[in-house]
Coordinates of C-alpha atoms in Angstrom, one line a residue:
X1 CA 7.5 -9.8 15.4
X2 CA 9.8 -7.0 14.5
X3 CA 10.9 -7.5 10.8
X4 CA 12.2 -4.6 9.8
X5 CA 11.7 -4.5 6.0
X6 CA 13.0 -2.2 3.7
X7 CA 11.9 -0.4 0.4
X8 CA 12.5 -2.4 -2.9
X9 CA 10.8 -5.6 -1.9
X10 CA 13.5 -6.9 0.3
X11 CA 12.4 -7.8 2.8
X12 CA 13.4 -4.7 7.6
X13 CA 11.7 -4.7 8.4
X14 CA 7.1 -7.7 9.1
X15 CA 6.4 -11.2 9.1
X16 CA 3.5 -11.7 12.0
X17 CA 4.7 -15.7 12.8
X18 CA 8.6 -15.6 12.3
X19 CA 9.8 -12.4 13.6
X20 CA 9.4 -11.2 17.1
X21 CA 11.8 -9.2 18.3
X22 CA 12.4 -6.0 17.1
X23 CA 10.0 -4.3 15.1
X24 CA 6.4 -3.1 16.0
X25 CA 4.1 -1.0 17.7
X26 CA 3.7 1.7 19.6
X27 CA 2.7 3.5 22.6
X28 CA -0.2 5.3 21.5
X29 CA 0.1 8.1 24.2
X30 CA 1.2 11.2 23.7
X31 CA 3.6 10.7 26.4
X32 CA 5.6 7.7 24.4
X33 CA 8.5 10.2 23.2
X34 CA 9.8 11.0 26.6
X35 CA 9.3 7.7 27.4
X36 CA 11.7 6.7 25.1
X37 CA 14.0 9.0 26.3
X38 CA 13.8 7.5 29.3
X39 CA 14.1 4.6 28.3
X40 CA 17.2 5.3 26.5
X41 CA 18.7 6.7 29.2
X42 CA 18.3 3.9 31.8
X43 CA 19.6 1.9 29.3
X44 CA 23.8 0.7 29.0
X45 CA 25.5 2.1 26.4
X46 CA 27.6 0.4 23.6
X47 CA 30.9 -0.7 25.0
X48 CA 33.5 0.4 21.8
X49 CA 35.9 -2.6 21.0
X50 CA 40.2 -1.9 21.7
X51 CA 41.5 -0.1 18.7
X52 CA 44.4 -2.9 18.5
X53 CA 43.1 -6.2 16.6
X54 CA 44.2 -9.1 18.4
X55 CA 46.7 -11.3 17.4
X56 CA 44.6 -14.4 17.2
X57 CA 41.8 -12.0 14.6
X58 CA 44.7 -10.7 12.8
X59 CA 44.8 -13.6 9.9
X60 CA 41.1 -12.9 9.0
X61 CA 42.0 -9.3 9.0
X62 CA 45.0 -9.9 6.4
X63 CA 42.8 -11.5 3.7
X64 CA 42.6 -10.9 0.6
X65 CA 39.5 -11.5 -1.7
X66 CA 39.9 -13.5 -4.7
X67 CA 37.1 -12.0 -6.9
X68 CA 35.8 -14.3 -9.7
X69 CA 32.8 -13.4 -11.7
X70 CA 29.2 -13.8 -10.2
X71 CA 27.3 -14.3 -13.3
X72 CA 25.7 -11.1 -12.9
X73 CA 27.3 -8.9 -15.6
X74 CA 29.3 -6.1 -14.4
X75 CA 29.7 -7.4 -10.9
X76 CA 32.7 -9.6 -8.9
X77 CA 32.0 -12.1 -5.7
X78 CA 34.2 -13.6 -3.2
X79 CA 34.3 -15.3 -0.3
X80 CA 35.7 -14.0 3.0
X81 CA 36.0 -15.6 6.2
X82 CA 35.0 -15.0 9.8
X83 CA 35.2 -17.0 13.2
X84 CA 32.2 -18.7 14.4
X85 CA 32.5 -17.1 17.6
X86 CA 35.1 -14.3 18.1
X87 CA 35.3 -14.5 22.2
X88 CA 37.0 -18.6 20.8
X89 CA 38.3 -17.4 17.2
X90 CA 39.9 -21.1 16.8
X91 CA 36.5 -22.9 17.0
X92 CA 35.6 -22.8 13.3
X93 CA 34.6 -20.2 10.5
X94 CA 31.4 -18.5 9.1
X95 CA 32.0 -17.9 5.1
X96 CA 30.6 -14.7 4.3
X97 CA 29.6 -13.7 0.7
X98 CA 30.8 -10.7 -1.2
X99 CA 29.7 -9.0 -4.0
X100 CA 30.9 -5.7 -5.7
X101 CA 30.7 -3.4 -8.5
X102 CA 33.8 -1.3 -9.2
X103 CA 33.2 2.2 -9.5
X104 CA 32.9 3.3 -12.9
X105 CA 34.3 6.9 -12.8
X106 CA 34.8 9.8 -13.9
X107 CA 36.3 11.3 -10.8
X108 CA 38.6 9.4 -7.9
X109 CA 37.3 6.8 -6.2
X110 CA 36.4 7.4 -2.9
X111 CA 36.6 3.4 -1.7
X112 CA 34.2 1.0 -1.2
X113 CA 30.3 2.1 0.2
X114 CA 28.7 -1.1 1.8
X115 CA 25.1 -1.4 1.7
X116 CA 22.3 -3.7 3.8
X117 CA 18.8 -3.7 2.5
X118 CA 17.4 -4.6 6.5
X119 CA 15.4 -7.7 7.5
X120 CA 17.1 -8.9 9.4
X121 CA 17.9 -11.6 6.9
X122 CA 17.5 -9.2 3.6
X123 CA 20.2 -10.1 1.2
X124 CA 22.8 -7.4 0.4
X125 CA 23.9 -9.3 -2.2
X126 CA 20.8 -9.4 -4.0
X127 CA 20.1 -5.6 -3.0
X128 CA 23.7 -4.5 -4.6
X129 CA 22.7 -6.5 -7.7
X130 CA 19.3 -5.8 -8.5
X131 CA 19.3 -2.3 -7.4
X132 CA 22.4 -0.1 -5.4
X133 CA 24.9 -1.0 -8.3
X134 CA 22.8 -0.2 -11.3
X135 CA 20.1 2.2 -8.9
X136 CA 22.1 4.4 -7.3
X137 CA 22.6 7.7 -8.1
X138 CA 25.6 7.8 -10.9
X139 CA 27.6 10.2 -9.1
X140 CA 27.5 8.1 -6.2
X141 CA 28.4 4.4 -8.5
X142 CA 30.9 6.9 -10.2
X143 CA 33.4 6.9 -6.8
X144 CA 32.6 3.9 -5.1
X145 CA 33.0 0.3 -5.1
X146 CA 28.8 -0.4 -4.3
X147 CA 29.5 -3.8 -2.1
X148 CA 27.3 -6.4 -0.4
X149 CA 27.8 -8.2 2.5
X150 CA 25.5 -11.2 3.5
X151 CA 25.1 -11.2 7.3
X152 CA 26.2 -14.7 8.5
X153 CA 23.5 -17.0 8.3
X154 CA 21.5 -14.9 5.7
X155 CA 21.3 -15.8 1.7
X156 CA 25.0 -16.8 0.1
X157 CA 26.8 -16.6 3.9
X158 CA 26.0 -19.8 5.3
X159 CA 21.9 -19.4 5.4
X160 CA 19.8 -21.0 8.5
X161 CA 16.9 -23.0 7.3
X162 CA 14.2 -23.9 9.5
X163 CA 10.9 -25.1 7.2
X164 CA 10.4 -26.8 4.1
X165 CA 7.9 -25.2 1.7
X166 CA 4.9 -26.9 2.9
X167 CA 5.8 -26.4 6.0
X168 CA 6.0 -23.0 5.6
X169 CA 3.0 -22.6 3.7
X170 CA 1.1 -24.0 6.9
X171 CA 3.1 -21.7 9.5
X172 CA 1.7 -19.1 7.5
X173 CA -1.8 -19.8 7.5
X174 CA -1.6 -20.7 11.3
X175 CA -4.3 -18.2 13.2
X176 CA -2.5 -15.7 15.1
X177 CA -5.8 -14.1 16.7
X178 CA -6.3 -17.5 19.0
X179 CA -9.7 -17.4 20.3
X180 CA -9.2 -20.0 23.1
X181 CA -7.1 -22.1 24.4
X182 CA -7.3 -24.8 21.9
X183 CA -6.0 -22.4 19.1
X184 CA -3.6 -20.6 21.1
X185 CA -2.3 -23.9 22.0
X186 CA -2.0 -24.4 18.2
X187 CA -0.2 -20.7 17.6
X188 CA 2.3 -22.2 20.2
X189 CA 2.9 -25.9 18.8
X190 CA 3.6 -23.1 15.5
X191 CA 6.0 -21.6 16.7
X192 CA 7.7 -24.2 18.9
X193 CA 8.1 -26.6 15.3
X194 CA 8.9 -23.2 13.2
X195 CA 12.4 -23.2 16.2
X196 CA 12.7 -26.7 16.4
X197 CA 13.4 -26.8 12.6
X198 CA 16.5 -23.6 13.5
X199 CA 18.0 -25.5 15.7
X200 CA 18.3 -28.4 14.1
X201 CA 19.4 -27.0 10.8
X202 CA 22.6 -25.2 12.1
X203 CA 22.8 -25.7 16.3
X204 CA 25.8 -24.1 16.3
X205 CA 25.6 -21.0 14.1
X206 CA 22.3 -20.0 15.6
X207 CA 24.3 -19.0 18.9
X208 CA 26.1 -16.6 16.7
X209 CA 23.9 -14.7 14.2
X210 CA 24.1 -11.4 16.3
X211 CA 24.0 -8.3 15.2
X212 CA 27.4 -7.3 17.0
X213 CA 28.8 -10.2 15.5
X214 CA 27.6 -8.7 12.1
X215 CA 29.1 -6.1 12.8
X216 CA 32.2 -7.4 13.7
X217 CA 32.3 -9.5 10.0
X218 CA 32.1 -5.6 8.4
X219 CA 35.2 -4.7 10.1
X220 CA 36.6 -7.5 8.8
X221 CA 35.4 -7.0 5.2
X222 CA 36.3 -3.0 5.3
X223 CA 39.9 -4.3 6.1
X224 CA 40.0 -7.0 3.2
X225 CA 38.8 -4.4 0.9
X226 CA 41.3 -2.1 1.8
X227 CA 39.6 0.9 3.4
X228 CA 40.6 2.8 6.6
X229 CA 37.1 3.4 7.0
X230 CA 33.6 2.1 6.7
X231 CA 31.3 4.1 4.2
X232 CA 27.9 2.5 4.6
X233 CA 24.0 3.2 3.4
X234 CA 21.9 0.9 5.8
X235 CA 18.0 0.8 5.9
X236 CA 15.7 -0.3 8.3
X237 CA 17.7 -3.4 10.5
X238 CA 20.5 -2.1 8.2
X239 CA 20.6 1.2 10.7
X240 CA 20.9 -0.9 13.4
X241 CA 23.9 -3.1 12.2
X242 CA 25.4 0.5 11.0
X243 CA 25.1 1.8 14.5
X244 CA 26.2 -1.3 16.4
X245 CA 29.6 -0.8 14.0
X246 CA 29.4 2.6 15.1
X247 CA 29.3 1.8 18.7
X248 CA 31.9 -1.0 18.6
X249 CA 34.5 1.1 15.8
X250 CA 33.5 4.6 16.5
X251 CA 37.5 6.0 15.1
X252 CA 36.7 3.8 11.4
X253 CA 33.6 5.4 11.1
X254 CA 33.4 7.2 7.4
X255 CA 30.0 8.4 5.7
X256 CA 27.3 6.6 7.2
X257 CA 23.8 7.2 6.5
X258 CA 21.2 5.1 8.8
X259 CA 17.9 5.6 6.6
X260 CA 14.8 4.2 8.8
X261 CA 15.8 4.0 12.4
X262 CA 15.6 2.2 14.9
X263 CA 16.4 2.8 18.8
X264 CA 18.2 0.7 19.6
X265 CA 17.8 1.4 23.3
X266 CA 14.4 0.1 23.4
X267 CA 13.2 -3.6 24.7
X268 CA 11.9 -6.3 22.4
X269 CA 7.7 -5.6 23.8
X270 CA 8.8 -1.7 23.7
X271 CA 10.0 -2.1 19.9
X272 CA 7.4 -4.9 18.7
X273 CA 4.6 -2.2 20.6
X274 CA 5.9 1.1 18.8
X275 CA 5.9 -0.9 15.7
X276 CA 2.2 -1.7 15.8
X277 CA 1.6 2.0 16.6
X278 CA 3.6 2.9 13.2
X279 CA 1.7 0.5 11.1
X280 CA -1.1 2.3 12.5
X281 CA 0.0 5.6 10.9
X282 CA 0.5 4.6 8.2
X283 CA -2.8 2.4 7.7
X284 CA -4.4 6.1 9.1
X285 CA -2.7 7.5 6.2
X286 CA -3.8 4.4 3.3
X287 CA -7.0 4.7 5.2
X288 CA -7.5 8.6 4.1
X289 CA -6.4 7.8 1.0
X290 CA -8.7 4.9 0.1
X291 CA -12.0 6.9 0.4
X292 CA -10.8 9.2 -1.8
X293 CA -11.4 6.8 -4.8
X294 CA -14.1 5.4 -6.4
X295 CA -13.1 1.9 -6.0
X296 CA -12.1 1.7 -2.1
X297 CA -13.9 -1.9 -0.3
X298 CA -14.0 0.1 2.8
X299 CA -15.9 2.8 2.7
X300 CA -16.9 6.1 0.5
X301 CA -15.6 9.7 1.0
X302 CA -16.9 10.5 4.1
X303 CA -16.0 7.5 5.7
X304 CA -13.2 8.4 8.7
X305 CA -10.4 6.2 9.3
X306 CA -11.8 4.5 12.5
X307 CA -14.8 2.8 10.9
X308 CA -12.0 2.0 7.9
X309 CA -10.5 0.4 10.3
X310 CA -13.2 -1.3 11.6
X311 CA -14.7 -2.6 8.0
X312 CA -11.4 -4.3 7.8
X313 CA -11.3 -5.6 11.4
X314 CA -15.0 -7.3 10.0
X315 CA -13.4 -8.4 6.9
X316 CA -10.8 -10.1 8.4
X317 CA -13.0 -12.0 11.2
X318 CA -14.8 -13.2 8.4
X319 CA -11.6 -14.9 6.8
X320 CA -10.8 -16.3 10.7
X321 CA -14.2 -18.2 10.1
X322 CA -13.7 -19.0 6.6
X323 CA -10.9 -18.3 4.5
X324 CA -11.9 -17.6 0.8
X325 CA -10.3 -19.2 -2.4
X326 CA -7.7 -17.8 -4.6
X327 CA -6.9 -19.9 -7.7
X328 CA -3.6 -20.9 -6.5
X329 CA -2.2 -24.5 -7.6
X330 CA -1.6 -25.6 -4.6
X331 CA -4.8 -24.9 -3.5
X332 CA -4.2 -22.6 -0.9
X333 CA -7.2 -20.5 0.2
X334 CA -6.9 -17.1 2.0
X335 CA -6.7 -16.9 5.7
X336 CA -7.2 -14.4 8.3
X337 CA -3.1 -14.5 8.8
X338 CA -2.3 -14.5 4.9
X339 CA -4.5 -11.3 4.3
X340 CA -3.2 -9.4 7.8
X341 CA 0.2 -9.5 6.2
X342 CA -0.8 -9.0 2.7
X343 CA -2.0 -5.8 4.2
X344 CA 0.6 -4.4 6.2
X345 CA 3.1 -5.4 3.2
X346 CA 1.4 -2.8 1.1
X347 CA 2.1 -0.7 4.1
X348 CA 5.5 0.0 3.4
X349 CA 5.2 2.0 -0.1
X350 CA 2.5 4.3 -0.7
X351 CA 3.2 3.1 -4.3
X352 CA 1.4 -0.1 -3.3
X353 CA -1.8 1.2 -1.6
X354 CA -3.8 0.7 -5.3
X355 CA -2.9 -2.5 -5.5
X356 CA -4.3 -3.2 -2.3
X357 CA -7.9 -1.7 -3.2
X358 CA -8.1 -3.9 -5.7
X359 CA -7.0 -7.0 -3.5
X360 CA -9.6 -6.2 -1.0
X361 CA -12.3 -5.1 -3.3
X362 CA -11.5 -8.6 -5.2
X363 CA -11.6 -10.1 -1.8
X364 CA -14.4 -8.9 -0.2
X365 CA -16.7 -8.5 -2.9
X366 CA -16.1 -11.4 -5.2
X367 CA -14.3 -13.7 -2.8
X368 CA -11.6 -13.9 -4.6
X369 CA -8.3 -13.7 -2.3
X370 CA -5.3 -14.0 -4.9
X371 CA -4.5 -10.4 -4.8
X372 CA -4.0 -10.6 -1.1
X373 CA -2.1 -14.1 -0.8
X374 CA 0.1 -12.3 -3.8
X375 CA 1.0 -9.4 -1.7
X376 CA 1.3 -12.2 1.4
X377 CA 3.6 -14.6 -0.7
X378 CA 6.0 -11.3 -2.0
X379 CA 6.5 -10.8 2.0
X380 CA 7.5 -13.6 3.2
X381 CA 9.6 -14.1 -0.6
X382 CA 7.8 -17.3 -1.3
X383 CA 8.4 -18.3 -5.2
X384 CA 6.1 -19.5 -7.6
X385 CA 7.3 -23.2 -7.1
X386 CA 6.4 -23.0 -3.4
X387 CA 9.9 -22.3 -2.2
X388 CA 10.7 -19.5 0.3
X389 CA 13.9 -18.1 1.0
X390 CA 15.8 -18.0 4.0
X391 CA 14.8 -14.7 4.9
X392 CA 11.7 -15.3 8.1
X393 CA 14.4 -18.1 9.3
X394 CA 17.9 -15.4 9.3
X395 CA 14.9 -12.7 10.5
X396 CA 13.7 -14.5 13.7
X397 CA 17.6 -16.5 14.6
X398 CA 18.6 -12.3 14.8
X399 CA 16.2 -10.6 16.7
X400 CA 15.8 -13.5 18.6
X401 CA 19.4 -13.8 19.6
X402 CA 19.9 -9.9 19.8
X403 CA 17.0 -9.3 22.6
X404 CA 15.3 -11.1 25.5
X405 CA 11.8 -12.4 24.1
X406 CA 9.4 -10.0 24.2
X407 CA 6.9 -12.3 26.1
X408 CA 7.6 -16.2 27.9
X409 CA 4.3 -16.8 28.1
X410 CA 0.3 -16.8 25.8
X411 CA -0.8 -15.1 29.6
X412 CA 1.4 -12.3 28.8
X413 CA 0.2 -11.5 25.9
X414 CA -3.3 -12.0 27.0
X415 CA -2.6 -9.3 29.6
X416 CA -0.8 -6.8 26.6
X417 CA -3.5 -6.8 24.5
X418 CA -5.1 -4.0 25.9
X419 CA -2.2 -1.7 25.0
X420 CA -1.5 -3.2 21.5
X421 CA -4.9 -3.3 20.5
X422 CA -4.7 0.7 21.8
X423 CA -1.7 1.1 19.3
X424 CA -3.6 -0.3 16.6
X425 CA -7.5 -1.7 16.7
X426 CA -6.8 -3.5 13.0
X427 CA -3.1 -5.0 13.4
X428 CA -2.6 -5.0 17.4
X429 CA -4.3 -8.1 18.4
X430 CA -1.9 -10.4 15.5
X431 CA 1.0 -8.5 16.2
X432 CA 1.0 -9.0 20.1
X433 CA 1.0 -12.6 19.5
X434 CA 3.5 -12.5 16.4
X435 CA 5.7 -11.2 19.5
X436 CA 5.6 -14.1 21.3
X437 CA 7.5 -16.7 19.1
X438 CA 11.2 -16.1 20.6
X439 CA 9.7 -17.5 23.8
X440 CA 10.4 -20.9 22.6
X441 CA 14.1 -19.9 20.5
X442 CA 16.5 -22.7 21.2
X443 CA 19.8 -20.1 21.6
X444 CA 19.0 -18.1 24.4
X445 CA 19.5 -14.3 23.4
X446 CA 22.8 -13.0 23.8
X447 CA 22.4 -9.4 23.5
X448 CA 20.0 -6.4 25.4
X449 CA 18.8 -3.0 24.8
X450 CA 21.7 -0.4 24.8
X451 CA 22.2 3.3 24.0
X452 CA 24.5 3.4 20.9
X453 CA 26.7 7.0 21.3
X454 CA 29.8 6.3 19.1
X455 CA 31.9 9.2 21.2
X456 CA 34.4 10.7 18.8
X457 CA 33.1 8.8 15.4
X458 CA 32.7 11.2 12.1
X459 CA 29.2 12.5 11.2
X460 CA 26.7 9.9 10.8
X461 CA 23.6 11.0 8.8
X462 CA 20.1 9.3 10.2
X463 CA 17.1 9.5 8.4
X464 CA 13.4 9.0 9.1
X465 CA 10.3 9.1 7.5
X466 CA 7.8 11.2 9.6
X467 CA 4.3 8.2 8.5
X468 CA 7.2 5.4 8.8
X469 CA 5.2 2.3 9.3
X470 CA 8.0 -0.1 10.2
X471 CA 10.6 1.9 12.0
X472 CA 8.3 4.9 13.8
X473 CA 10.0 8.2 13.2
X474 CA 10.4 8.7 16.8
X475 CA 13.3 6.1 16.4
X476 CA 15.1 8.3 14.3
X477 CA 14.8 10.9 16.5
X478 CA 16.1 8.5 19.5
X479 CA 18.9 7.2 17.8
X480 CA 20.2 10.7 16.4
X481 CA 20.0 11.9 19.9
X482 CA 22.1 8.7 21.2
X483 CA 24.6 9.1 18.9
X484 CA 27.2 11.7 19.8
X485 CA 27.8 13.0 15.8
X486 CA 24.3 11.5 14.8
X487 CA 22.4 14.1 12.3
X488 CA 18.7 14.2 12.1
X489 CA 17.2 14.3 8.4
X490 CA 13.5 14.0 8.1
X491 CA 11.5 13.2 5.0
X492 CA 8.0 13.9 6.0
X493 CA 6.0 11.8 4.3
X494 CA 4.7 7.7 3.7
X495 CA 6.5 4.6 3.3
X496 CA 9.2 2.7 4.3
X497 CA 12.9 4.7 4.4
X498 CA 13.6 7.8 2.2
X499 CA 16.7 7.5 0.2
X500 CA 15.7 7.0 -3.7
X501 CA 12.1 6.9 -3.3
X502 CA 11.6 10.2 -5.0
X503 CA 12.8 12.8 -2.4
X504 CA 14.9 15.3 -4.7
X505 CA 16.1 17.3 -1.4
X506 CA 16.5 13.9 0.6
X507 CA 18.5 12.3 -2.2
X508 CA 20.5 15.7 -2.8
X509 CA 21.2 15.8 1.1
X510 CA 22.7 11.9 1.3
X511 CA 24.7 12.5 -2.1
X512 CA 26.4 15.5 -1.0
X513 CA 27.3 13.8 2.2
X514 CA 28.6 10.7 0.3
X515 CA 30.5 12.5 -2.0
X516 CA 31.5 15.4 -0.1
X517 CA 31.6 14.2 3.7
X518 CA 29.7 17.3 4.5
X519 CA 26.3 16.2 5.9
X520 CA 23.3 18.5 6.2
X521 CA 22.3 20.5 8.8
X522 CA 21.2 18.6 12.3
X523 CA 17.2 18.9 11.9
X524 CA 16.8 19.3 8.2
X525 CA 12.8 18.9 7.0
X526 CA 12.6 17.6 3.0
X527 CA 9.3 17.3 1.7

């Protein structure tokens, strides 16, 4: 299941049914560090591409945008263009969408700072518009161009679709804690429909949605914008599409700042395991937070975590036997599945964790679910007409294209239950079978696990957040060890990525490296 929402409601990075590949859990031992390490290590590294573009790439790289107005005030779009599949550049085009706003000034402009909000299958363009070109820091909007880049087959560039709306509304109330066989063969039938509906939409774009073929577009957009070199903020999946650019363009490499890592060194079970494990911390932390207020469902002040834990275990095998109503005009009730995610979505900003109290203490005390399906809906970006975006279908055609499914088959995950439910007793028995759904993708996966190094690219800044719950900070220690220029900066702390969530020193530390190149010290601790 990894989904690698990021901060802002956008999405990297955690959708239990659609996503599988790259984000969840972890290795509860205290052992699981080195263990990456070694895992890193037995791992390939990054190939970089040959500095040269070739001739048959070259017309792609000699566009020009043609900006028009987007109907956003203040901002510009075009269209660019990529090939479908760059190893047969004359078998057809992806269209990517573009969006920028122009640096404002005083001071000179630095060039353009490309920005992806994670997913996969966030939209940049809609981050750039409703927050990094009016969010950012002023300083920052003052030298740059802020620019977005849909991924192909996300949002504006050429989006996969996979399930109507009431479709989707079923694929998310489908039980993801099968009890026997006859469920489990329901999860599956789930999951075989929710890829049957990919590959129907766009057969032939879903063999080319990878990452490194993201990655591969940004080159192409750096050069039609006119910069030598890619200056980029990524979050959460965003820090893997910066590295992979890293790895494959390691001489372009400008300021780039990877903010909520991920390693990408690791295999789709390792990933979707460590993930559970971080949305363990950081329930650990809600969990301690919760009892210290008046109005917490789960238990008073000198309730512990664990029994927390376990009061919302009970809560939520109570919705597997009977989901509860919640008002909504369709006449959706709450399910087991629907309040799981409603859940871990909180779990991404600590800003969040009151609204969840009162969701559960609606839910559990008056049976009243529509806090919960609320927080459930805002995850998986479902309007109020019933519509979702594109984001769980551009989410699962990624990961499941850039790794090897985590499990073929319900008996493996039957037998890693023991170990996710270890990770996390409240979220590890969904999320092990959330990992399951690539099994039955209808592009076979393309990519693997690789060490990402980058050998003679610029200083790249990496960032975690030490109670992560999406992208576990031992990531960001991985991938800053990978990279040969990488430099460690830790917010310790809650939530979901660091940058502009109220971290003066954090904030002050990526600015000066924007706007100065000079990136802080490998190791730095912000509070």
């Amino acid at each position: 299941m990894h989904t690698w929402r990021t901060h802002r409601g956008t999405r990297t990075a955690a959708t239990l049914l659609a996503a599988t590949a790259l984000l969840i859990s972890g290795c509860s031992s205290g052992s699981s560090t080195s263990t990456a390490s070694s895992a890193a290590e037995a791992a390939a590294a990054l190939a970089p591409l040959p500095r040269s573009t070739p001739a048959a790439l070259t017309p792609y790289y000699e566009q020009e945008p043609a900006w028009r107005d987007c109907g956003v005030p203040g901002f510009q779009c075009a269209t660019l263009k990529a090939p479908l599949d760059y190893t047969e550049p004359s078998a057809g085009d992806v269209r990517l969408a573009v969006t920028r706003k122009k640096a404002t000034g005083p001071g000179k402009r630095l060039g353009s700072l490309l920005v992806n909000p994670g997913g996969p299958g966030g939209s940049a363009i809609g981050y750039v518009q409703a927050y990094a070109g009016i969010g950012y820091p002023a300083e920052v909007r003052a030298r740059y161009d802020i620019v977005g880049v849909d991924p192909r087959g996300v949002a504006r560039s050429e989006p996969v679709e996979c399930l109507d709306g009431p479709a989707m509304d079923a694929y998310t109330r489908t039980d993801i804690t099968p009890d026997d066989t006859k469920e489990t063969g329901t999860l599956v039938a789930a999951y075989k429909k929710f890829a049957e509906g990919c590959g129907a939409d766009a057969p032939k774009l879903l063999r080319h949605v990878s990452t490194v073929e993201a990655a591969r577009d940004m080159d192409i957009v750096r050069a039609a914008l006119g910069d030598a070199k890619l200056h980029y903020v990524g979050a959460s999946y965003g820090t893997f599409l910066g590295a992979t650019y890293a790895g494959l363009y390691p001489d372009r490499v400008g300021r780039l700042v990877l903010d909520g890592a991920m390693d990408p060194s690791l295999s789709a079970r390792r990933l979707n395991l460590e993930q559970t494990e971080g949305f363990d911390t950081a329930f650990t932390a809600f969990a301690k937070d919760c009892v210290r207020h008046d109005d917490c469902p789960l238990g008073g002040r000198d309730t512990g975590p664990e029994q927390v834990g376990r009061n919302l275990k009970a809560f939520f095998d109570r919705l597997d036997a009977r989901p509860i109503p919640t008002g909504d005009a369709d006449g959706r009730r709450l399910t087991e599945s629907q309040a799981t995610i409603g859940v871990i979505a909180a779990m991404y900003d600590e800003g969040a964790w009151q609204r969840l109290r009162e969701a559960l203490t609606a839910a559990m005390k008056e049976s009243d679910g529509a806090g919960l399906l609320v927080l459930s809906d805002s995850y998986y970006e479902r309007d109020a007409d019933g519509e979702y975006s594109n984001l769980m279908f551009a989410n699962a055609a990624v990961n499941c294209l850039d790794l090897p499914p985590a499990f073929d088959t319900p008996d493996e995950v039957t037998r890693a239950l023991p170990a996710f439910e270890k990770a996390s007793p409240v979220f590890g028995e969904g999320l092990a079978w959330a990992s399951l759904n690539c099994a039955y993708w209808p592009a076979k996966a393309t990519g693997g696990a690789q060490r990402i190094e980058a050998k003679g690219a610029a200083p790249i800044v990496v960032v975690g957040t030490t109670r992560d719950p999406a992208t576990p900070y031992r990531w960001a220690e991985a991938l800053s060890g990978q990279l040969s220029s990488g430099r460690l900066l830790t917010y310790e702390g809650d939530g979901h990525t660091a940058y502009g969530r109220g971290s003066a020193c954090i904030d002050s530390a990526i600015n000066t490296y924007l706007l100065d190149g000079t990136p802080s010290a490998d190791g730095k601790r912000c509070s």
